[in-house]
Each structure stands twice: as structure tokens, then as C-alpha cells.
Amino acid sequence: MTASLIGKYRSKGVLIDANLLIGLLVGRLDPKYLPHCRATKNFTQDDFDRLALLVSQFDKIITTPHILTEVSNLAGRLPHPLDTEFRAMFGRVLETFSEQSRPAADIGRHEHFVRFGLTDTAISMIAPGSYLVLTAELPLYGLLLNRGVDVINFNHDRMTAWE
């Protein structure tokens, strides 16, 4: 199924949730840094390699202002000087992302806002029919599946690698 979803969305793009995006970016600096970030401490070199390969198959990385804020906040917890190195790289890669947004007031009125919050609700509003979502968060994965949104749970993808 993953291959057919990649084919369907290759040119449209993949929307990556915050925890996976920071894993991808920290790993791009150097995978040895993954254990130094609270959000990626359970990420392995194999996880990074698998994520990087998966993401490389898309023409665009889609993001939202909310995802980028979460990534920036998570990176603020990196030890010095890794935090500075990360921010310098993050500033450069921002230019390569396709940023999509909805007004926060619209997101706040959405039926899923109270349960899922700003970032995940925005993803659920932006992705349908437009982008494949890549997440490791089970609640977001379930929400998107229930709404008929094409989504890959990276943890499921990890498990198939172990088989």
C-alpha cells in the first residue's frame, strides 16, 4: 500500500508531522545527534535511513506554520551548540518546504479542535485529497483514517522493516 500512496502523491507532496520532521532534520545534521534530542531519542540510525528514503521519493515536503513552530520549540531543547547548528540548518531548509495554512480561528472552530489541538486539526483540514500525511502519532493517524485521508503511520512502516 505504501508504494501506491507514494505513486499517487509523489508530485503533490508529503505532509510530515512535527516529531518525524525534527527526526529527519536532526538526522540530516548527523544521525549521531538523534539521541540528544528529546523528540528523537528513540529514533535509530535505521529509522532515520528509512524516513529519509521514504521522504526522498516525494517532490515536495508540505508543512504548516504549526508544525514548524513545534519543530522550532523541540529544537530549542537541544544541547548547545547543537541547538545553534540545528537552527542554522533549519533556517536554510525552510525555503525548500511548501507551507500551507488555514486561519487559526477556522481551525479553532473545527469539530476536532478540542480533542486534537491546533497542529493536528490543521493537518486534518489541509491534507484531504491534496497530500499524503506521514505521522508516528496514533491519534492523528486514527483521525485521518476515519476522515478518509491518505496517511502512513511511520511506526507501522518500522514494524514491517523488523519482520
Short mmCIF file of C-alpha atoms in Angstrom, two decimals, residues 1-15 54 57-60 62 127-133 144-145 147-152:
data_model
loop_
_atom_site.label_atom_id
_atom_site.label_comp_id
_atom_site.label_asym_id
_atom_site.label_seq_id
_atom_site.Cartn_x
_atom_site.Cartn_y
_atom_site.Cartn_z
CA MET A 1 0.00 0.00 0.00
CA THR A 2 2.85 2.39 0.78
CA ALA A 3 4.14 2.14 -2.81
CA SER A 4 0.75 3.03 -4.29
CA LEU A 5 0.39 6.02 -1.94
CA ILE A 6 3.87 7.22 -2.86
CA GLY A 7 2.97 6.98 -6.53
CA LYS A 8 -0.30 8.83 -6.01
CA TYR A 9 1.30 11.72 -4.08
CA ARG A 10 4.87 11.82 -5.45
CA SER A 11 4.35 15.12 -7.28
CA LYS A 12 1.75 16.56 -4.86
CA GLY A 13 3.89 16.14 -1.76
CA VAL A 14 4.05 14.60 1.68
CA LEU A 15 2.94 16.42 4.83
CA LEU A 54 10.66 7.49 2.17
CA GLN A 57 10.53 9.83 -3.05
CA PHE A 58 8.37 12.99 -2.99
CA ASP A 59 8.88 16.16 -4.98
CA LYS A 60 7.75 18.38 -2.10
CA ILE A 62 4.46 20.09 2.84
CA ALA A 127 -4.37 17.20 3.71
CA PRO A 128 -7.61 15.66 2.35
CA GLY A 129 -7.27 14.98 -1.34
CA SER A 130 -4.14 17.12 -1.59
CA TYR A 131 -1.27 15.50 0.31
CA LEU A 132 -0.18 12.23 1.84
CA VAL A 133 0.36 12.57 5.60
CA LEU A 144 -7.11 10.88 9.37
CA LEU A 145 -8.10 7.30 8.58
CA ARG A 147 -11.83 11.05 7.65
CA GLY A 148 -10.67 9.09 4.59
CA VAL A 149 -7.36 10.93 4.37
CA ASP A 150 -4.40 9.06 2.89
CA VAL A 151 -1.90 8.57 5.71
CA ILE A 152 1.10 6.42 6.55
#
